[in-house]
Amino acid sequence: MKIISEVSRELEVHGIESAKVNAEVMLSSLLGCERVDLYAGDMTMPDTYSKHLNDMVSRRIAGEPLQYITGRSDFYGNEFLAEPGVFIPRPETEVLVEAVLDLLKTYDMRHTTYKTSILDLCTGTGNIAISLAKLLAHCKIVGSDISVKAVDLAMRNAKLHNVLSRVEFIRADLFDAPMIGRGLFDIIVSNPPYIAREGIRALPSDVKKEPQEALDGGRDGLYFYRRITEESPRFLKKGGILAFELGDDMCEEVEGLLTRSGSFKEIRIRKDLNNIERVITALRN
C-alpha cells in the first residue's frame, strides 16, 4: 500500500522511531487486519478511513503512545485492551511471567491446596495475572491496583480472554484490602512503579503520557519494593514465592532489601534478552 510509505515519511519527519512499524500497526488496526495483509495485492483503504488515519497520525506525532491510539497492546503472545490512564505492558515483563512458571516447576509447591493461589500487585491491564491464568489450569489469582481505571480495564481483559472465573481484580493500595487478608498466597508477583521521581522528567514523551502513579517509585525508585518486601511475609505461605520485575540497575538494592529483611531465602536473578537483570525471586522462610 502506497499509504504505508506516506505515513512512514510523515512520522519520520517528526522524529518518530520505527516509523514504518508504527504506520503498519495503525493501518492494520484501522482496517481490522494483520500487518502482513497490508501488502496483499488487492488491499485498499476506503476513502472514509482517511480522516481516522490522519487523526491517529496526529496523535502519534503529538507523543501519544501507539497502544493508546490503537487500543491494543501485545503481551506474551496475546492481545490486551489498552487505554489512556493505564500502564502499557512491556515485552520485558514477559521475563517475570516465565520466571514464575519456571519456579512452579522447580520448587516443591505441594503445600498448596487444590489451586495455586497468586496475588498480582500493581496489576495494570491485568496482563501478568491473565497470562498466568491462561497457562495454569489450576490456579486462583487476585490482581490489585490502586487505579479504578486499571481495575476496570483488567476485568474487561479477563473477560476477553475467558479467565474471569479464575481471576479477580480489586482496587487496593497493595495489600490494603479485606479480601487479601483472608488467606495466604503461594505466589506474590509484582511489576511495581520503579522510576525515581526525579527521573520521570527525563523519560521519553510517550512514556510521560502514561499515568504517573504507574511510574513513580518514590524518591529513589525503591518505595514499592520496600513496602512489598516488608508486608508480603504476612500474606505469603511458608516456602511461597515472591517475584519482582526490576528497573535497570536496581538488582543490588532490591536484593539487599530481601536479604536484610530476614524473611526470604534462595534469592535468584534472571536477565532479559538484553542481558539486563530484570527479575528477582525469593522464597519465604
mmCIF file of C-alpha atoms in Angstrom:
data_model
loop_
_atom_site.group_PDB
_atom_site.id
_atom_site.type_symbol
_atom_site.label_atom_id
_atom_site.label_comp_id
_atom_site.label_asym_id
_atom_site.label_seq_id
_atom_site.Cartn_x
_atom_site.Cartn_y
_atom_site.Cartn_z
ATOM 1 C CA MET A 1 0.000 0.000 0.000
ATOM 2 C CA LYS A 2 1.340 3.390 -1.013
ATOM 3 C CA ILE A 3 -0.195 4.912 2.094
ATOM 4 C CA ILE A 4 2.293 2.995 4.281
ATOM 5 C CA SER A 5 5.214 4.866 2.743
ATOM 6 C CA GLU A 6 3.403 8.193 3.025
ATOM 7 C CA VAL A 7 2.556 7.730 6.698
ATOM 8 C CA SER A 8 6.048 6.412 7.458
ATOM 9 C CA ARG A 9 7.674 9.502 5.925
ATOM 10 C CA GLU A 10 5.436 11.840 7.896
ATOM 11 C CA LEU A 11 6.232 10.066 11.138
ATOM 12 C CA GLU A 12 9.979 10.071 10.367
ATOM 13 C CA VAL A 13 9.946 13.815 9.692
ATOM 14 C CA HIS A 14 8.559 14.310 13.197
ATOM 15 C CA GLY A 15 11.174 12.105 14.812
ATOM 16 C CA ILE A 16 9.067 9.007 15.489
ATOM 17 C CA GLU A 17 11.279 5.937 15.842
ATOM 18 C CA SER A 18 10.341 2.743 13.969
ATOM 19 C CA ALA A 19 8.121 4.859 11.747
ATOM 20 C CA LYS A 20 7.248 2.072 9.316
ATOM 21 C CA VAL A 21 6.195 -0.290 12.101
ATOM 22 C CA ASN A 22 4.080 2.489 13.617
ATOM 23 C CA ALA A 23 2.435 3.093 10.247
ATOM 24 C CA GLU A 24 1.720 -0.597 9.743
ATOM 25 C CA VAL A 25 0.257 -1.011 13.222
ATOM 26 C CA MET A 26 -2.051 1.989 12.851
ATOM 27 C CA LEU A 27 -3.237 0.924 9.411
ATOM 28 C CA SER A 28 -3.816 -2.705 10.370
ATOM 29 C CA SER A 29 -5.729 -1.559 13.449
ATOM 30 C CA LEU A 30 -7.868 0.786 11.387
ATOM 31 C CA LEU A 31 -8.608 -1.846 8.739
ATOM 32 C CA GLY A 32 -9.025 -4.745 11.166
ATOM 33 C CA CYS A 33 -6.368 -6.928 9.564
ATOM 34 C CA GLU A 34 -2.896 -8.327 10.241
ATOM 35 C CA ARG A 35 0.153 -6.261 9.284
ATOM 36 C CA VAL A 36 1.169 -8.794 6.658
ATOM 37 C CA ASP A 37 -2.231 -8.383 4.980
ATOM 38 C CA LEU A 38 -1.418 -4.752 4.203
ATOM 39 C CA TYR A 39 0.880 -5.959 1.452
ATOM 40 C CA ALA A 40 -1.717 -8.119 -0.251
ATOM 41 C CA GLY A 41 -2.173 -7.068 -3.863
ATOM 42 C CA ASP A 42 -5.877 -6.350 -3.506
ATOM 43 C CA MET A 43 -5.637 -4.485 -0.187
ATOM 44 C CA THR A 44 -7.025 -0.928 -0.363
ATOM 45 C CA MET A 45 -8.088 1.660 2.189
ATOM 46 C CA PRO A 46 -11.591 3.125 1.858
ATOM 47 C CA ASP A 47 -11.637 6.919 1.445
ATOM 48 C CA THR A 48 -13.884 7.211 4.507
ATOM 49 C CA TYR A 49 -10.975 5.995 6.681
ATOM 50 C CA SER A 50 -8.648 8.827 5.707
ATOM 51 C CA LYS A 51 -9.807 11.182 8.466
ATOM 52 C CA HIS A 52 -9.446 8.454 11.085
ATOM 53 C CA LEU A 53 -5.922 7.702 9.880
ATOM 54 C CA ASN A 54 -4.978 11.394 9.913
ATOM 55 C CA ASP A 55 -6.243 11.644 13.495
ATOM 56 C CA MET A 56 -4.171 8.621 14.500
ATOM 57 C CA VAL A 57 -1.037 10.033 12.876
ATOM 58 C CA SER A 58 -1.566 13.409 14.556
ATOM 59 C CA ARG A 59 -1.920 11.769 17.957
ATOM 60 C CA ARG A 60 1.269 9.770 17.430
ATOM 61 C CA ILE A 61 3.202 12.864 16.335
ATOM 62 C CA ALA A 62 1.929 14.603 19.480
ATOM 63 C CA GLY A 63 3.634 11.897 21.532
ATOM 64 C CA GLU A 64 0.680 9.677 22.419
ATOM 65 C CA PRO A 65 1.688 6.021 22.833
ATOM 66 C CA LEU A 66 0.828 3.805 19.886
ATOM 67 C CA GLN A 67 -1.031 1.386 22.150
ATOM 68 C CA TYR A 68 -3.408 4.108 23.351
ATOM 69 C CA ILE A 69 -4.108 5.109 19.762
ATOM 70 C CA THR A 70 -4.942 1.580 18.609
ATOM 71 C CA GLY A 71 -6.482 0.500 21.913
ATOM 72 C CA ARG A 72 -4.405 -2.691 21.843
ATOM 73 C CA SER A 73 -1.164 -3.982 23.331
ATOM 74 C CA ASP A 74 0.611 -7.300 22.712
ATOM 75 C CA PHE A 75 1.956 -9.304 25.641
ATOM 76 C CA TYR A 76 3.146 -12.896 25.857
ATOM 77 C CA GLY A 77 1.546 -13.798 22.556
ATOM 78 C CA ASN A 78 -1.829 -12.330 23.460
ATOM 79 C CA GLU A 79 -3.583 -9.077 22.675
ATOM 80 C CA PHE A 80 -4.782 -6.874 25.534
ATOM 81 C CA LEU A 81 -7.013 -3.837 25.585
ATOM 82 C CA ALA A 82 -5.074 -0.635 26.293
ATOM 83 C CA GLU A 83 -6.441 2.749 27.340
ATOM 84 C CA PRO A 84 -5.091 6.139 28.447
ATOM 85 C CA GLY A 85 -4.719 6.193 32.208
ATOM 86 C CA VAL A 86 -3.472 2.596 32.484
ATOM 87 C CA PHE A 87 0.161 1.481 32.270
ATOM 88 C CA ILE A 88 1.067 -0.228 28.984
ATOM 89 C CA PRO A 89 2.547 -3.772 29.209
ATOM 90 C CA ARG A 90 6.207 -4.070 28.212
ATOM 91 C CA PRO A 91 7.901 -7.013 26.469
ATOM 92 C CA GLU A 92 10.495 -7.294 29.249
ATOM 93 C CA THR A 93 7.728 -8.122 31.732
ATOM 94 C CA GLU A 94 7.325 -11.430 29.914
ATOM 95 C CA VAL A 95 10.520 -12.483 31.738
ATOM 96 C CA LEU A 96 8.592 -12.132 35.014
ATOM 97 C CA VAL A 97 5.850 -14.485 33.776
ATOM 98 C CA GLU A 98 8.456 -17.004 32.604
ATOM 99 C CA ALA A 99 10.254 -16.849 35.953
ATOM 100 C CA VAL A 100 7.067 -17.638 37.871
ATOM 101 C CA LEU A 101 6.235 -20.554 35.570
ATOM 102 C CA ASP A 102 9.734 -21.987 35.897
ATOM 103 C CA LEU A 103 9.720 -21.640 39.687
ATOM 104 C CA LEU A 104 6.449 -23.533 39.924
ATOM 105 C CA LYS A 105 8.182 -26.411 38.166
ATOM 106 C CA THR A 106 11.395 -26.124 40.171
ATOM 107 C CA TYR A 107 10.206 -25.659 43.739
ATOM 108 C CA ASP A 108 8.086 -28.067 45.748
ATOM 109 C CA MET A 109 4.640 -26.458 45.819
ATOM 110 C CA ARG A 110 2.830 -29.430 47.366
ATOM 111 C CA HIS A 111 1.801 -27.310 50.342
ATOM 112 C CA THR A 112 -0.840 -25.704 48.087
ATOM 113 C CA THR A 113 -4.469 -26.723 48.464
ATOM 114 C CA TYR A 114 -6.225 -27.630 45.189
ATOM 115 C CA LYS A 115 -5.430 -24.451 43.307
ATOM 116 C CA THR A 116 -2.233 -22.406 43.293
ATOM 117 C CA SER A 117 -3.125 -19.021 44.754
ATOM 118 C CA ILE A 118 -1.438 -15.985 43.211
ATOM 119 C CA LEU A 119 -1.516 -12.290 44.100
ATOM 120 C CA ASP A 120 -0.533 -9.838 41.359
ATOM 121 C CA LEU A 121 0.227 -6.421 42.844
ATOM 122 C CA CYS A 122 0.065 -3.282 40.650
ATOM 123 C CA THR A 123 -1.765 -5.338 38.039
ATOM 124 C CA GLY A 124 -2.386 -2.568 35.468
ATOM 125 C CA THR A 125 -4.079 -4.090 32.412
ATOM 126 C CA GLY A 126 -4.030 -7.462 34.170
ATOM 127 C CA ASN A 127 -1.525 -8.789 31.643
ATOM 128 C CA ILE A 128 0.551 -10.769 34.163
ATOM 129 C CA ALA A 129 -2.417 -12.265 36.013
ATOM 130 C CA ILE A 130 -4.284 -13.161 32.828
ATOM 131 C CA SER A 131 -1.218 -14.640 31.132
ATOM 132 C CA LEU A 132 -0.609 -16.870 34.157
ATOM 133 C CA ALA A 133 -4.274 -17.862 34.335
ATOM 134 C CA LYS A 134 -4.214 -18.940 30.694
ATOM 135 C CA LEU A 135 -1.128 -21.075 31.277
ATOM 136 C CA LEU A 136 -2.007 -22.547 34.674
ATOM 137 C CA ALA A 137 -5.203 -24.580 34.652
ATOM 138 C CA HIS A 138 -5.318 -24.972 38.431
ATOM 139 C CA CYS A 139 -4.851 -21.520 39.864
ATOM 140 C CA LYS A 140 -6.807 -18.743 41.512
ATOM 141 C CA ILE A 141 -5.461 -15.228 41.007
ATOM 142 C CA VAL A 142 -6.198 -11.889 42.640
ATOM 143 C CA GLY A 143 -4.937 -8.762 40.902
ATOM 144 C CA SER A 144 -4.866 -5.488 42.796
ATOM 145 C CA ASP A 145 -4.268 -1.933 41.666
ATOM 146 C CA ILE A 146 -4.877 1.452 43.247
ATOM 147 C CA SER A 147 -6.308 2.761 39.965
ATOM 148 C CA VAL A 148 -10.034 2.352 39.320
ATOM 149 C CA LYS A 149 -9.359 2.641 35.576
ATOM 150 C CA ALA A 150 -6.806 -0.155 35.752
ATOM 151 C CA VAL A 151 -9.120 -2.493 37.654
ATOM 152 C CA ASP A 152 -11.953 -1.867 35.197
ATOM 153 C CA LEU A 153 -9.694 -2.481 32.191
ATOM 154 C CA ALA A 154 -8.169 -5.603 33.760
ATOM 155 C CA MET A 155 -11.630 -7.060 34.296
ATOM 156 C CA ARG A 156 -12.510 -6.433 30.654
ATOM 157 C CA ASN A 157 -9.264 -8.063 29.565
ATOM 158 C CA ALA A 158 -10.026 -11.096 31.746
ATOM 159 C CA LYS A 159 -13.440 -11.377 30.115
ATOM 160 C CA LEU A 160 -11.833 -11.033 26.685
ATOM 161 C CA HIS A 161 -9.511 -13.947 27.463
ATOM 162 C CA ASN A 162 -12.187 -16.091 29.160
ATOM 163 C CA VAL A 163 -10.468 -16.318 32.551
ATOM 164 C CA LEU A 164 -12.832 -14.167 34.608
ATOM 165 C CA SER A 165 -13.909 -17.212 36.645
ATOM 166 C CA ARG A 166 -10.354 -17.686 37.960
ATOM 167 C CA VAL A 167 -9.080 -14.115 38.140
ATOM 168 C CA GLU A 168 -10.496 -11.419 40.379
ATOM 169 C CA PHE A 169 -9.424 -7.784 40.244
ATOM 170 C CA ILE A 170 -9.805 -5.400 43.155
ATOM 171 C CA ARG A 171 -8.910 -1.816 43.937
ATOM 172 C CA ALA A 172 -6.331 -1.718 46.700
ATOM 173 C CA ASP A 173 -3.184 0.048 47.810
ATOM 174 C CA LEU A 174 -1.017 -3.083 47.592
ATOM 175 C CA PHE A 175 -2.232 -5.363 50.426
ATOM 176 C CA ASP A 176 -4.758 -2.901 51.835
ATOM 177 C CA ALA A 177 -7.993 -4.751 51.058
ATOM 178 C CA PRO A 178 -10.022 -7.076 53.313
ATOM 179 C CA MET A 179 -10.158 -9.978 50.858
ATOM 180 C CA ILE A 180 -6.364 -10.078 50.500
ATOM 181 C CA GLY A 181 -6.054 -10.814 54.216
ATOM 182 C CA ARG A 182 -8.458 -13.767 54.164
ATOM 183 C CA GLY A 183 -5.795 -16.297 53.232
ATOM 184 C CA LEU A 184 -2.202 -16.870 52.314
ATOM 185 C CA PHE A 185 -0.828 -16.943 48.790
ATOM 186 C CA ASP A 186 1.554 -19.386 47.137
ATOM 187 C CA ILE A 187 2.944 -16.645 44.908
ATOM 188 C CA ILE A 188 3.101 -12.860 45.097
ATOM 189 C CA VAL A 189 4.213 -11.253 41.863
ATOM 190 C CA SER A 190 4.635 -7.570 41.068
ATOM 191 C CA ASN A 191 5.869 -5.198 38.412
ATOM 192 C CA PRO A 192 5.713 -2.099 40.638
ATOM 193 C CA PRO A 193 6.355 1.529 39.727
ATOM 194 C CA TYR A 194 10.146 1.877 39.875
ATOM 195 C CA ILE A 195 11.166 5.140 38.239
ATOM 196 C CA ALA A 196 12.866 7.512 40.676
ATOM 197 C CA ARG A 197 10.688 10.610 40.956
ATOM 198 C CA GLU A 198 13.319 12.991 39.616
ATOM 199 C CA GLY A 199 13.903 10.693 36.657
ATOM 200 C CA ILE A 200 10.341 10.934 35.356
ATOM 201 C CA ARG A 201 11.059 14.283 33.730
ATOM 202 C CA ALA A 202 13.756 12.689 31.577
ATOM 203 C CA LEU A 203 11.536 9.920 30.220
ATOM 204 C CA PRO A 204 10.533 9.855 26.521
ATOM 205 C CA SER A 205 7.480 11.956 25.740
ATOM 206 C CA ASP A 206 5.246 8.972 25.001
ATOM 207 C CA VAL A 207 6.119 7.301 28.319
ATOM 208 C CA LYS A 208 5.261 10.522 30.155
ATOM 209 C CA LYS A 209 1.770 10.227 28.662
ATOM 210 C CA GLU A 210 1.201 7.169 30.846
ATOM 211 C CA PRO A 211 -0.188 7.601 34.389
ATOM 212 C CA GLN A 212 2.436 8.966 36.764
ATOM 213 C CA GLU A 213 1.204 6.749 39.591
ATOM 214 C CA ALA A 214 2.250 3.743 37.495
ATOM 215 C CA LEU A 215 5.760 5.151 37.010
ATOM 216 C CA ASP A 216 6.636 6.940 40.266
ATOM 217 C CA GLY A 217 8.663 4.686 42.541
ATOM 218 C CA GLY A 218 9.333 7.394 45.096
ATOM 219 C CA ARG A 219 12.478 9.373 45.749
ATOM 220 C CA ASP A 220 14.862 6.551 44.799
ATOM 221 C CA GLY A 221 12.527 4.244 42.886
ATOM 222 C CA LEU A 222 12.501 1.684 45.707
ATOM 223 C CA TYR A 223 9.360 2.725 47.608
ATOM 224 C CA PHE A 224 7.187 -0.195 46.461
ATOM 225 C CA TYR A 225 9.969 -2.751 46.758
ATOM 226 C CA ARG A 226 10.430 -1.727 50.390
ATOM 227 C CA ARG A 227 6.716 -1.930 51.186
ATOM 228 C CA ILE A 228 6.143 -5.240 49.457
ATOM 229 C CA THR A 229 9.265 -6.823 50.953
ATOM 230 C CA GLU A 230 8.187 -5.690 54.423
ATOM 231 C CA GLU A 231 4.498 -6.559 54.178
ATOM 232 C CA SER A 232 4.426 -9.659 51.974
ATOM 233 C CA PRO A 233 5.556 -12.227 54.591
ATOM 234 C CA ARG A 234 2.163 -11.807 56.303
ATOM 235 C CA PHE A 235 0.390 -12.818 53.095
ATOM 236 C CA LEU A 236 2.770 -15.436 51.706
ATOM 237 C CA LYS A 237 2.814 -19.109 52.663
ATOM 238 C CA LYS A 238 5.985 -20.600 54.060
ATOM 239 C CA GLY A 239 8.070 -21.581 51.047
ATOM 240 C CA GLY A 240 5.937 -19.325 48.855
ATOM 241 C CA ILE A 241 7.418 -17.315 46.014
ATOM 242 C CA LEU A 242 7.919 -13.557 45.826
ATOM 243 C CA ALA A 243 8.774 -12.321 42.323
ATOM 244 C CA PHE A 244 9.582 -8.747 41.269
ATOM 245 C CA GLU A 245 10.342 -7.113 37.958
ATOM 246 C CA LEU A 246 13.390 -4.861 38.343
ATOM 247 C CA GLY A 247 14.184 -1.476 36.910
ATOM 248 C CA ASP A 248 17.561 -1.030 35.264
ATOM 249 C CA ASP A 249 20.460 -1.149 37.745
ATOM 250 C CA MET A 250 18.157 -1.891 40.701
ATOM 251 C CA CYS A 251 19.110 -5.509 41.287
ATOM 252 C CA GLU A 252 21.692 -4.906 44.022
ATOM 253 C CA GLU A 253 19.396 -2.624 46.037
ATOM 254 C CA VAL A 254 16.379 -4.932 45.860
ATOM 255 C CA GLU A 255 18.472 -7.983 46.622
ATOM 256 C CA GLY A 256 19.755 -6.131 49.683
ATOM 257 C CA LEU A 257 16.204 -5.366 50.823
ATOM 258 C CA LEU A 258 15.224 -9.020 50.586
ATOM 259 C CA THR A 259 18.370 -10.214 52.350
ATOM 260 C CA ARG A 260 18.175 -7.712 55.198
ATOM 261 C CA SER A 261 14.506 -8.439 55.823
ATOM 262 C CA GLY A 262 15.417 -11.890 57.108
ATOM 263 C CA SER A 263 12.154 -13.247 55.693
ATOM 264 C CA PHE A 264 13.447 -14.685 52.431
ATOM 265 C CA LYS A 265 15.897 -17.249 51.131
ATOM 266 C CA GLU A 266 17.095 -18.661 47.799
ATOM 267 C CA ILE A 267 17.221 -15.271 46.099
ATOM 268 C CA ARG A 268 17.688 -15.634 42.354
ATOM 269 C CA ILE A 269 18.167 -13.221 39.462
ATOM 270 C CA ARG A 270 17.003 -13.598 35.882
ATOM 271 C CA LYS A 271 18.246 -11.491 32.963
ATOM 272 C CA ASP A 272 16.246 -10.343 29.953
ATOM 273 C CA LEU A 273 17.215 -10.679 26.295
ATOM 274 C CA ASN A 274 19.357 -7.542 26.581
ATOM 275 C CA ASN A 275 21.363 -9.153 29.406
ATOM 276 C CA ILE A 276 19.816 -6.756 31.946
ATOM 277 C CA GLU A 277 18.981 -8.106 35.412
ATOM 278 C CA ARG A 278 15.223 -7.933 35.031
ATOM 279 C CA VAL A 279 13.603 -10.264 37.595
ATOM 280 C CA ILE A 280 14.385 -11.211 41.178
ATOM 281 C CA THR A 281 12.701 -14.059 43.016
ATOM 282 C CA ALA A 282 12.880 -15.406 46.557
ATOM 283 C CA LEU A 283 11.225 -17.973 48.832
ATOM 284 C CA ARG A 284 9.630 -17.052 52.139
ATOM 285 C CA ASN A 285 11.423 -18.573 55.137
#
